[in-house]
XYZ file of C-alpha atoms in Angstrom:
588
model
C 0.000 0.000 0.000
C 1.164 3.353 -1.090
C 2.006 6.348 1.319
C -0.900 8.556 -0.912
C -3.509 5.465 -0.361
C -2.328 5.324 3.591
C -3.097 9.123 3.760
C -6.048 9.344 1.917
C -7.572 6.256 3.827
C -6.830 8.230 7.112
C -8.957 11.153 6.216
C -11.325 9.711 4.759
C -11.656 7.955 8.101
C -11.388 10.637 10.222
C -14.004 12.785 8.379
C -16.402 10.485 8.318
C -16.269 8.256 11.478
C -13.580 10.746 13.952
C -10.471 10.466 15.385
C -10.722 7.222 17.430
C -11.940 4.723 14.287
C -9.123 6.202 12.286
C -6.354 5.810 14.518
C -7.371 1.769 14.668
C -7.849 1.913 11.408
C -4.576 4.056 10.149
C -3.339 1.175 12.493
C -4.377 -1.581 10.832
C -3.549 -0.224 7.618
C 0.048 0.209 8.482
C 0.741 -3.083 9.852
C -1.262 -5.651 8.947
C -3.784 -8.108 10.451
C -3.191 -7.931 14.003
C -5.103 -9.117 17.514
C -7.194 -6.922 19.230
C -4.381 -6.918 22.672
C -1.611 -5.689 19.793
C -4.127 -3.361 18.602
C -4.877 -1.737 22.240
C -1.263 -1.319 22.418
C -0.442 -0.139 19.341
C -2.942 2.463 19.614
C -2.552 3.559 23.123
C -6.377 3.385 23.543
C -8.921 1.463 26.231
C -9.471 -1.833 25.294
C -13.423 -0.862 25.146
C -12.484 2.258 22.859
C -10.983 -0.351 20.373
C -13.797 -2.369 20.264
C -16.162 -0.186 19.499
C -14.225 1.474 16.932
C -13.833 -2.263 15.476
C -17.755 -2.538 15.741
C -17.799 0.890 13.831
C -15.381 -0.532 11.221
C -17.255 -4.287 10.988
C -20.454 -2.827 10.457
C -19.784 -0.538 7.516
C -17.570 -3.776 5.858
C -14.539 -1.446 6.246
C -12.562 -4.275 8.262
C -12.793 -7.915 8.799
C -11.581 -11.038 11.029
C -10.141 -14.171 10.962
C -10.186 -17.259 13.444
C -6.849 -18.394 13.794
C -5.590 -21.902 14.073
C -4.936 -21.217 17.309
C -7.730 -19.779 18.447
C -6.928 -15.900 18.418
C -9.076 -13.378 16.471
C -6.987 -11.329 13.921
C -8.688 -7.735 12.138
C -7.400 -6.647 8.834
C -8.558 -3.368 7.302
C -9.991 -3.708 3.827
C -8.112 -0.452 2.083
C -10.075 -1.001 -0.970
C -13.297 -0.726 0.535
C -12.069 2.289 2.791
C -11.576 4.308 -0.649
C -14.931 3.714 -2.179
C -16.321 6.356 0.599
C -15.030 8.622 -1.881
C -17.557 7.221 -4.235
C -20.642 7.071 -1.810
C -21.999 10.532 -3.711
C -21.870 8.825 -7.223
C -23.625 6.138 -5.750
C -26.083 7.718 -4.146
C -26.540 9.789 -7.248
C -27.263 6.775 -9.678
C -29.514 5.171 -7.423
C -31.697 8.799 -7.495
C -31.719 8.944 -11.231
C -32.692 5.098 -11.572
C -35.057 4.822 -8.837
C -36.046 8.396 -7.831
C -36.092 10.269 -4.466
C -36.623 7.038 -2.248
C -34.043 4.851 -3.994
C -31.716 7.851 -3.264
C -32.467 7.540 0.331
C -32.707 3.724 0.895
C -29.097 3.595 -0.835
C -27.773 6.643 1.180
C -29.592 5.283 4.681
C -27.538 1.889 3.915
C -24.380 3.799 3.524
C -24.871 5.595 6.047
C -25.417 3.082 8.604
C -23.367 0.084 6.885
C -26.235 -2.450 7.070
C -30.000 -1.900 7.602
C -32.985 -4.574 7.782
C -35.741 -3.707 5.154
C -38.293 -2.345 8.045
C -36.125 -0.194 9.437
C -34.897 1.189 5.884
C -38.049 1.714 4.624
C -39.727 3.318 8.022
C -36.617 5.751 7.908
C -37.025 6.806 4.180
C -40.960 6.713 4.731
C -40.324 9.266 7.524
C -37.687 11.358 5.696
C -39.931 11.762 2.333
C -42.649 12.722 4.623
C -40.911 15.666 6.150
C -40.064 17.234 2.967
C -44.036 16.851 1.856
C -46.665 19.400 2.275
C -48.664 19.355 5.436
C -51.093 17.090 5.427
C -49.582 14.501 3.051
C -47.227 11.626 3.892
C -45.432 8.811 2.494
C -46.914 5.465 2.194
C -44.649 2.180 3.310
C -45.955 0.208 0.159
C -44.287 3.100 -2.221
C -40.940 3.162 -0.603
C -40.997 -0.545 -0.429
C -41.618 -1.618 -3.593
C -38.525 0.669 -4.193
C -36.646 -1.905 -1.788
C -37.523 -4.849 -3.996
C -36.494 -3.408 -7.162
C -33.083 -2.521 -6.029
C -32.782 -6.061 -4.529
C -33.937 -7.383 -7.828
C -31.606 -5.551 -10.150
C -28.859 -6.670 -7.456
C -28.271 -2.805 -6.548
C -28.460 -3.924 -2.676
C -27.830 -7.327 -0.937
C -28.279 -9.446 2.120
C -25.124 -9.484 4.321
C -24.120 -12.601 5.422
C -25.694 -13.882 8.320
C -24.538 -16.420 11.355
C -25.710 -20.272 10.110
C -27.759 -21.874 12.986
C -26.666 -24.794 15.553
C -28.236 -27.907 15.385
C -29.943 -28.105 18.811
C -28.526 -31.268 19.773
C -24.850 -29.973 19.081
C -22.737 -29.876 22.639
C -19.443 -28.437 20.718
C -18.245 -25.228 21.954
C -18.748 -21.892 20.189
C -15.854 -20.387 18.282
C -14.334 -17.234 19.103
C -15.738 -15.418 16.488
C -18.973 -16.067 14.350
C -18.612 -17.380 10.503
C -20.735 -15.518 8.381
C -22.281 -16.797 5.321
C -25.180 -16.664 3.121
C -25.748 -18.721 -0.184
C -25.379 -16.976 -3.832
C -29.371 -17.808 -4.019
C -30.692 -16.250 -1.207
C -28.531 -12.849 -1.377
C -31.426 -10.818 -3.557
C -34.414 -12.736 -2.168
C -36.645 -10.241 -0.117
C -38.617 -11.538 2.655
C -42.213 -11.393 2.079
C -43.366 -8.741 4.703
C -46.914 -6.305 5.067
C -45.328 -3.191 5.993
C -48.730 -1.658 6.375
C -48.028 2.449 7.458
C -47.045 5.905 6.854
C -44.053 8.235 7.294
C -43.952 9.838 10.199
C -43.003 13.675 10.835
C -40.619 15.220 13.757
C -41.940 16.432 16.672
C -41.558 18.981 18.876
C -38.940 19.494 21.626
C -41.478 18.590 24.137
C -42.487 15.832 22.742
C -39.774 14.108 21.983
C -38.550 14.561 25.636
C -41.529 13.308 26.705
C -41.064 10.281 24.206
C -37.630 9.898 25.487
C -38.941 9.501 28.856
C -41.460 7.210 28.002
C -38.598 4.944 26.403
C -36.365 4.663 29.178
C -39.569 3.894 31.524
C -40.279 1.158 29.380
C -36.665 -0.342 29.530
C -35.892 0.268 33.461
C -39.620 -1.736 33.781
C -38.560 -4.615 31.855
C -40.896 -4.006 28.998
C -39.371 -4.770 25.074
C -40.909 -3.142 21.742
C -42.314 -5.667 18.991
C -40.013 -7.595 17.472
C -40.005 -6.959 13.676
C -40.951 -9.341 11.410
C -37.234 -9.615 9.038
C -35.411 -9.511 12.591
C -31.779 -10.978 11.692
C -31.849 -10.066 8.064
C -29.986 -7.161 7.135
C -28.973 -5.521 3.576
C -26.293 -3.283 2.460
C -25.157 -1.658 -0.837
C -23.322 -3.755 -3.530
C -21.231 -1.210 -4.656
C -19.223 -4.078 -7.462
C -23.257 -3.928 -9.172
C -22.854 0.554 -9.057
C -19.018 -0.134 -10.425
C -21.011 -2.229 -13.481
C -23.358 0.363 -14.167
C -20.775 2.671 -14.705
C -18.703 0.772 -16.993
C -21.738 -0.149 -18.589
C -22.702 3.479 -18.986
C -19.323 4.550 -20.255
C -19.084 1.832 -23.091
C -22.506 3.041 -24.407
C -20.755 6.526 -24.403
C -17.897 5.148 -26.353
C -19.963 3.073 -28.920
C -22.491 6.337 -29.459
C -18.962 8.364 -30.063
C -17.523 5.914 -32.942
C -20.485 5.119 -34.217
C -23.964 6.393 -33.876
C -26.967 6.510 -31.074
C -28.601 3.367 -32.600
C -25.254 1.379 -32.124
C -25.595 2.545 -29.132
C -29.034 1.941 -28.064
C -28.171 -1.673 -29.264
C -25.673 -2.155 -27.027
C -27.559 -0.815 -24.323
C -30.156 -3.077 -24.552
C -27.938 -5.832 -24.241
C -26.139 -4.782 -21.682
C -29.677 -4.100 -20.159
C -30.838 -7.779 -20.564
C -27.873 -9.094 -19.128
C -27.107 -7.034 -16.346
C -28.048 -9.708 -13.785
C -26.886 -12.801 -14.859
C -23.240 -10.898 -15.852
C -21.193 -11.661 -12.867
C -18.771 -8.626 -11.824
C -15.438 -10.171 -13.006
C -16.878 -11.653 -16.664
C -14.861 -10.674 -19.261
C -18.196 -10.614 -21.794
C -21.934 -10.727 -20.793
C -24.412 -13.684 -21.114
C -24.679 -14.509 -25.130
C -27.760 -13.432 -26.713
C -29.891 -14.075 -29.667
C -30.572 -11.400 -32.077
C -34.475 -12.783 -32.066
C -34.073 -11.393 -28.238
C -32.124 -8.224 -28.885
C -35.069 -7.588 -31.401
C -37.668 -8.336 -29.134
C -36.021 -6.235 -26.054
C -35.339 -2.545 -28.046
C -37.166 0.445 -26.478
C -40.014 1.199 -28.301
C -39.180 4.447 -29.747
C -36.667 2.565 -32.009
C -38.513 1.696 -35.328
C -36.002 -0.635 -36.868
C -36.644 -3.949 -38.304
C -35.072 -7.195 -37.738
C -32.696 -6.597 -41.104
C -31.408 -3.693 -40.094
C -30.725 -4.581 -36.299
C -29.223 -7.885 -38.367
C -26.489 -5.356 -39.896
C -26.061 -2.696 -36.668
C -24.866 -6.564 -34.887
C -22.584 -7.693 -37.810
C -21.073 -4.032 -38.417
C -20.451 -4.041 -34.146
C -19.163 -7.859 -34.572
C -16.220 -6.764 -37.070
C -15.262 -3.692 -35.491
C -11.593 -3.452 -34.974
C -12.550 -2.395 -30.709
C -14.420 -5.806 -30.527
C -17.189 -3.778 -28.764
C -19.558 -7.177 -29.640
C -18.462 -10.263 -30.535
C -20.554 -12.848 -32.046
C -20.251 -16.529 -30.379
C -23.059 -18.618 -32.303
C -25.476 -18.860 -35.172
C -28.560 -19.833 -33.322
C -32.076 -17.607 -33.027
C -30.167 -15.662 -36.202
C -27.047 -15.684 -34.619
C -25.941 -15.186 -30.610
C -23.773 -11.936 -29.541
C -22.125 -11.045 -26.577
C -20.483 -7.645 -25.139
C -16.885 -7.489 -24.598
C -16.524 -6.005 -21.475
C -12.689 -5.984 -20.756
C -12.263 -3.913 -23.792
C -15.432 -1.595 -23.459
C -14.190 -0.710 -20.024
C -11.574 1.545 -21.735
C -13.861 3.589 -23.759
C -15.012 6.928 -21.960
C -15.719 9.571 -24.819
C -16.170 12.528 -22.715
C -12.075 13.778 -22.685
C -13.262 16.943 -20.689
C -14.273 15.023 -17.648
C -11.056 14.528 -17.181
C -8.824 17.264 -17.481
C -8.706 18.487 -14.076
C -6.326 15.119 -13.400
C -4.144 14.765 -16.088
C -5.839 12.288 -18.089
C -7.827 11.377 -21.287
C -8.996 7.998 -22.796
C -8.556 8.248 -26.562
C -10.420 5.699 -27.992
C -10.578 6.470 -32.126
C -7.811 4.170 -33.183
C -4.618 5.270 -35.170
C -5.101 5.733 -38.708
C -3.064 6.346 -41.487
C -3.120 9.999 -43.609
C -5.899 10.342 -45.788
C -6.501 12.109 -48.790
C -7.841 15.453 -48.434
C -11.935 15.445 -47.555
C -11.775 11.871 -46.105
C -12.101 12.332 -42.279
C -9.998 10.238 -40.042
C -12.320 10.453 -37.267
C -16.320 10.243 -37.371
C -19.538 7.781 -37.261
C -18.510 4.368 -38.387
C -21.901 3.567 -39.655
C -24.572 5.122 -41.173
C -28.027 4.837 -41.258
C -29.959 5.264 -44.607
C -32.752 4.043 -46.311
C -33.346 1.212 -43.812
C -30.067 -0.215 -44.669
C -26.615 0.266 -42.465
C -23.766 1.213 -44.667
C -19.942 1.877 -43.349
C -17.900 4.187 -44.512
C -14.748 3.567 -46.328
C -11.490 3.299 -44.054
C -13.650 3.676 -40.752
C -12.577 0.465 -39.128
C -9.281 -0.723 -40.994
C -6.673 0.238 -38.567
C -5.289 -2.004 -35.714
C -7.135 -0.328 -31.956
C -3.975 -1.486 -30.230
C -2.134 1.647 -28.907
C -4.987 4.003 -28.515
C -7.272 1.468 -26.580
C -5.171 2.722 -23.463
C -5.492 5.893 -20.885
C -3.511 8.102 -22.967
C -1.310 10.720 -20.772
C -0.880 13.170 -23.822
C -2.968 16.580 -21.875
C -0.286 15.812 -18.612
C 2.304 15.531 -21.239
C 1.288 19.145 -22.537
C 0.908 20.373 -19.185
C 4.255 19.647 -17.716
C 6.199 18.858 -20.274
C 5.134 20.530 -23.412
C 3.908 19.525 -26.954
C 7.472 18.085 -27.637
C 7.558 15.774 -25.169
C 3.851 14.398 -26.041
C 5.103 14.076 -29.384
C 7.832 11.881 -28.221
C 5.356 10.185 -26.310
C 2.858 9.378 -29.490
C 5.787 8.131 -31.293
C 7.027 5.448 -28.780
C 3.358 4.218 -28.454
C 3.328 3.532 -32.254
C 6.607 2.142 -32.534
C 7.065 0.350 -29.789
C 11.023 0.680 -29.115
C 13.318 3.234 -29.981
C 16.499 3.937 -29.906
C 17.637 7.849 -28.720
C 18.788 8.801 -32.816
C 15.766 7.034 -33.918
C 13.450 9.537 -31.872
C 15.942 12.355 -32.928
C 15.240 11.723 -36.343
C 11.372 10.518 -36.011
C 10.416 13.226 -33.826
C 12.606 15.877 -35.743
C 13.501 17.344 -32.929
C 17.558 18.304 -32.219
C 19.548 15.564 -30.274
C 20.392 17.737 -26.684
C 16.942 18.077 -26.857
C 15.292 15.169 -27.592
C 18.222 13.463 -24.533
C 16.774 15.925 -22.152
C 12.514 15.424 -22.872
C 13.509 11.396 -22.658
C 15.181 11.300 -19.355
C 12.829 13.901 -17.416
C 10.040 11.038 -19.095
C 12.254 8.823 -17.927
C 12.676 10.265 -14.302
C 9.010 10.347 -13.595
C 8.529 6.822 -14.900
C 6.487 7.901 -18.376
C 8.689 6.186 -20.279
C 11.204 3.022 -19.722
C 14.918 1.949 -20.661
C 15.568 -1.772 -22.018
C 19.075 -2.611 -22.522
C 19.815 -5.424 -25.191
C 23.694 -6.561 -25.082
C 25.489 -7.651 -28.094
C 27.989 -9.637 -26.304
C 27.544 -11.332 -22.813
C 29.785 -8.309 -20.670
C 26.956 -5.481 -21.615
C 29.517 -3.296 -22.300
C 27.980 -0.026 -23.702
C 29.616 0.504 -26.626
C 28.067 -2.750 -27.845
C 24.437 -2.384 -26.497
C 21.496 -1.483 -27.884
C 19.701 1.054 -25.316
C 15.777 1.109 -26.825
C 12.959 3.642 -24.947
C 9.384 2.224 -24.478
C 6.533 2.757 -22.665
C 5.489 0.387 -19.863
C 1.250 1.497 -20.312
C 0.708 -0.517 -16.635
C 3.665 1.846 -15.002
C 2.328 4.799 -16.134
C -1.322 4.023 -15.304
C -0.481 3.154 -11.706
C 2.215 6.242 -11.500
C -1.314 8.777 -12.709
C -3.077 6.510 -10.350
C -0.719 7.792 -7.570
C -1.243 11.023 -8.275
C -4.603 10.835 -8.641
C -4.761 9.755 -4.488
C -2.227 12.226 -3.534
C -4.413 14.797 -5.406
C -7.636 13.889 -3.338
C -6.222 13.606 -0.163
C -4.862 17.426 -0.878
C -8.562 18.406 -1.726
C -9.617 16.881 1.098
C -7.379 18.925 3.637
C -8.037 22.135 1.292
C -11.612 21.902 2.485
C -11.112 21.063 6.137
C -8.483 23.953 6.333
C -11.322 25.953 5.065
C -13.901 24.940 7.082
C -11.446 25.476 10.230
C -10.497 29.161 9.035
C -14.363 30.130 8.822
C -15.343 27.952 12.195
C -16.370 31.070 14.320
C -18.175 32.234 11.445
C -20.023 28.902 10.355
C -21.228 28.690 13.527
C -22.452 32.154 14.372
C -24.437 31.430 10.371
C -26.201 28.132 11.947
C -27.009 29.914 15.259
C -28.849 32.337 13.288
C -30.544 29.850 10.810
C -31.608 27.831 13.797
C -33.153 31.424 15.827
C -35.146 32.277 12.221
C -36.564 28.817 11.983
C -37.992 28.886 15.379
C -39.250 32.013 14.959
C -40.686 30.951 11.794
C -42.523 28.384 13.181
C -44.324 30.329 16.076
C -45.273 32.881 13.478
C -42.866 35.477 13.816
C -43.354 38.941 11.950
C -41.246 40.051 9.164
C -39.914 42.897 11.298
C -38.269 40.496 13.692
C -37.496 38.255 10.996
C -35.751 40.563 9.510
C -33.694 42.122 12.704
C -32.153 38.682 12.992
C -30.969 38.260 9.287
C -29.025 41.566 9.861
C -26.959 39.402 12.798
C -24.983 38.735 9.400
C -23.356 41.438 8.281
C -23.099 42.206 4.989
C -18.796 41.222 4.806
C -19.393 38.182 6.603
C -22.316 36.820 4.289
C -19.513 37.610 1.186
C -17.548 35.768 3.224
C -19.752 32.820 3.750
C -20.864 32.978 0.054
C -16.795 32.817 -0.890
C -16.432 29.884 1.584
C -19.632 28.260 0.202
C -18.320 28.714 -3.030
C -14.932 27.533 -2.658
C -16.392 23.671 -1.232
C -18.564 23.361 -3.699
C -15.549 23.923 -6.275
C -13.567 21.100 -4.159
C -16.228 19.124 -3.787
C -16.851 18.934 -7.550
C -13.008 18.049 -7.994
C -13.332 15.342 -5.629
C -15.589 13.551 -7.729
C -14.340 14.478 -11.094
C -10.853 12.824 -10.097
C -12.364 9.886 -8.697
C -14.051 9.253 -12.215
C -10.404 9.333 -12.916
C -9.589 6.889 -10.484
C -12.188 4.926 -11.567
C -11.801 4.234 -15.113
C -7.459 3.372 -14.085
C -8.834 1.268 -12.051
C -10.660 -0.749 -13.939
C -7.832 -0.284 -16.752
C -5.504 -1.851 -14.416
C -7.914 -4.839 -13.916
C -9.313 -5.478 -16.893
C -5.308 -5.590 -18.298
C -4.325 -7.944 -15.884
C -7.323 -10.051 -16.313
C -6.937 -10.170 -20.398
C -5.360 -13.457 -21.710
């Protein structure tokens, strides 16, 4: 694990659970599995201080533990998961445009809390939905429910695993620690329950205390609430089903950019019927039938059979491999390549803030004057699907990779990109052979290959013509090692986000007095509000704000949102090298 990843972990836990969960966390991260005694010592805090912060760190899936031969517990923090809190907006996000306000809210309630059961999510949402309602109206269980089961059956949200029961008869001593487990069949099945009610809204001070009361009466008196009816089943977010969506998203992107929106409407339909039976590690979905493909299109897209016949073959022989066709049956079976689709993201904007752009059009030769080199592949006229000349003849191999070219420009200049280009294309060159290539002058060209070569853009293979590698008789070739310099922008791409991160909380820490004195104020209006206050008052309390102080807080306000939005656009960044990095290492 890299310093940036140990320091970005850190904050994130520290911002989002405090200081105690992230120093046994920063602790775990640092040195490994380890017991909970080494942990209390490690971390100089109470034995009951460490495990609550491990109870913290179980339930959101951040950490987990192993029974040891021996008998000892060991806890091992799970770094990867720790980084997708960065990710929780986009999450929460998608499930709002797929699902609408209360798939928004089950999905951030889940993440919020690491695992919920489904009457507790669903009374929570019921109650938050109703709040923001007019008076008099409320939010129905049934609604927000019926939510719940189409998240669990499009796989957005699973059961966690769960303890397996003891035979009654069994007289063999528990083990330390609990073995979780749930079978692959039962992890989307919902449990059939009537929750008959309504959302509920806050009430007042008085109230509540009095509710309070009430509650602790009940407890001290022996007296338990009703046991729900899905007690001991609990659900939480399967963020690998989100990471699909994405990727799914982004290769319709890329297919709509080469080619055209019905390519891409194809695609998405078959990524669409297979989205649940595509397991998260496939390297192409579920074949499918064109008969099927046919039969699933939105209905919007008036195409017949012939011509969804062609969009399928002209996808099939693309140089990308966006589809590939594995059968003849029901007029021939396709499947999506997803390894390779992965790779295509067509908006290069997204991504400027961090250094990076995925180029996707593949290399092409020159052309003669008024034949583009970049464009639709296919076109669609007369009911037929006819492809342009040259639009698919070139081998996809160097482009199909996160190009580096805009950090290239930025730190290095155009120069040193166009070095860059040129070793991608030809593999390996020697130093004259980029002099002369390039065109650029020899002290030059030395001095744009080793500050590429310092900061591990490009690499240095020595071939020997004789066994004693003496230099006068070795060949010294430059190439670029694609994996190096995706992990290397990968780096960067942490380091960057943990300095946003402490941008913002230096922020926040500069304007404390101020923030504070702003929700003091918001708190006094909305109480007055409430009781009916006149606009005269209303208005003497605003002016508790100057007017240099509300610049201020619209500068602050201003400033987060800015590093907020960064935040996210880079982890789109380190999204899409992630999933570069796997897919590569995954390819045969």
């Amino acid at each position: 694990m890299t310093q940036a990843e140990l320091r970005l972990c850190s904050l994130l836990l520290q911002e989002h659970f405090g200081e105690i969960v992230e120093k046994v966390g920063n602790s775990l991260l640092r040195t490994g599995p380890r017991p909970l005694r080494l942990l209390a010592g490690d971390t100089g805090l109470l034995p009951d201080q460490v495990k609550k912060a491990l109870c913290v760190l179980i339930q959101h899936n951040l950490v987990r533990y192993e029974v040891q031969p021996r008998g000892s517990v060991e806890y091992e923090a799970r770094s990867e998961r720790i980084l997708r809190i960065l990710r929780y907006p986009r999450y929460i996000y998608t499930a709002k445009t797929l699902y609408g306000d209360p798939g928004e809210l089950l999905v951030e309630e889940l993440l919020l809390h690491g695992h919920l059961s489904m009457s507790c999510a669903v009374a929570r949402v019921a109650d938050r939905l109703t709040e923001t309602m007019e008076d008099g109206k409320t939010m129905d269980y049934s609604e927000v429910s019926s939510t719940f089961v189409r998240l669990a059956d499009t796989h957005f949200i699973q059961r966690c695993p769960m303890v397996p029961e003891i035979p009654r008869g069994a007289k063999a001593p528990p083990p330390p620690a609990p073995a979780l487990a749930i079978a692959e069949k039962d992890m989307y099945v919902v449990p059939r329950l009537s929750l008959v009610g309504k959302g509920k809204r806050r009430h007042s001070c008085d109230e509540e205390e009095e509710g309070e009361h009430k509650a602790k009466r009940q407890k001290q008196e022996g007296g338990t609430s009703e046991t729900p009816p899905d007690d001991g089943i609990y659900w939480q977010v399967n963020l690998e089903r989100f990471h699909q969506h994405f990727r799914d998203q982004a290769l319709v992107s890329a297919v709509a950019s080469r080619m055209d929106q019905t390519s891409s409407e194809v695609v998405r339909t078959m990524l669409r019927m297979s989205e649940v039976t595509t397991a998260s590690g496939a390297s192409h979905t579920q074949p499918l039938s064109s008969n099927e493909i046919f039969r699933s299109l939105p209905a919007g897209y008036n195409i017949g059979k012939q011509v969804l016949d062609q969009y399928l073959a002209l996808l099939a022989d693309d140089p990308l491999e966006f589809v590939g066709k594995s059968g003849d049956s029901g007029g021939g079976t396709y499947t999506v390549s997803i390894l390779w689709g992965e790779l295509g993201v067509p908006r290069p904007e997204t991504f400027l803030s961090s250094g990076i752009v995925l180029d996707l059009s593949p290399y092409r030769p020159a052309q003669g004057p008024g034949v583009p080199g970049h464009g639709h592949a296919g076109v669609h006229r007369g009911g037929e699907v006819t492809q342009r000349p040259g639009a698919c003849r070139a081998p996809p191999s160097p482009f199909q990779r996160p190009s580096l070219i805009p950090l290239l420009l930025h730190r290095f200049g155009s120069r040193c990109a166009r070095i860059f280009r040129l070793l991608l294309r030809k593999k390996h060159l020697e130093q004259k052979q980029v002099e002369d290539f390039a065109m650029i002058p020899a002290k030059e060209a030395k001095d744009m290959l080793y500050r590429m070569l310092s900061e591990n853009l490009v690499s240095l293979q020595e071939i020997p013509k004789t066994p004693d590698h003496a230099p006068s008789r070795t060949f010294y070739l430059y190439t670029v090692n694609v994996m190096a310099a995706a992990r290397m922008l990968l780096h960067r791409c942490y380091k960057s986000v943990a300095n946003l991160m402490e941008r913002r909380q230096h922020e926040m820490r500069e304007n404390k007095r101020l923030l504070e004195k702003s929700q003091r104020v918001e708190a006094i209006l909305a109480s007055m509000q409430a009781t009916g206050a006149e606009a005269a008052q209303l208005h003497e309390v605003e002016e508790m704000i100057t007017g240099p102080e509300r610049q201020q807080l619209e500068t602050l306000k201003r400033n987060v949102n800015k590093i907020d939005a960064s935040e996210n656009q880079v982890d789109e960044t380190i999204f899409v090298l992630e999933s570069f990095i796997e897919s590569t290492m995954k390819r045969p």
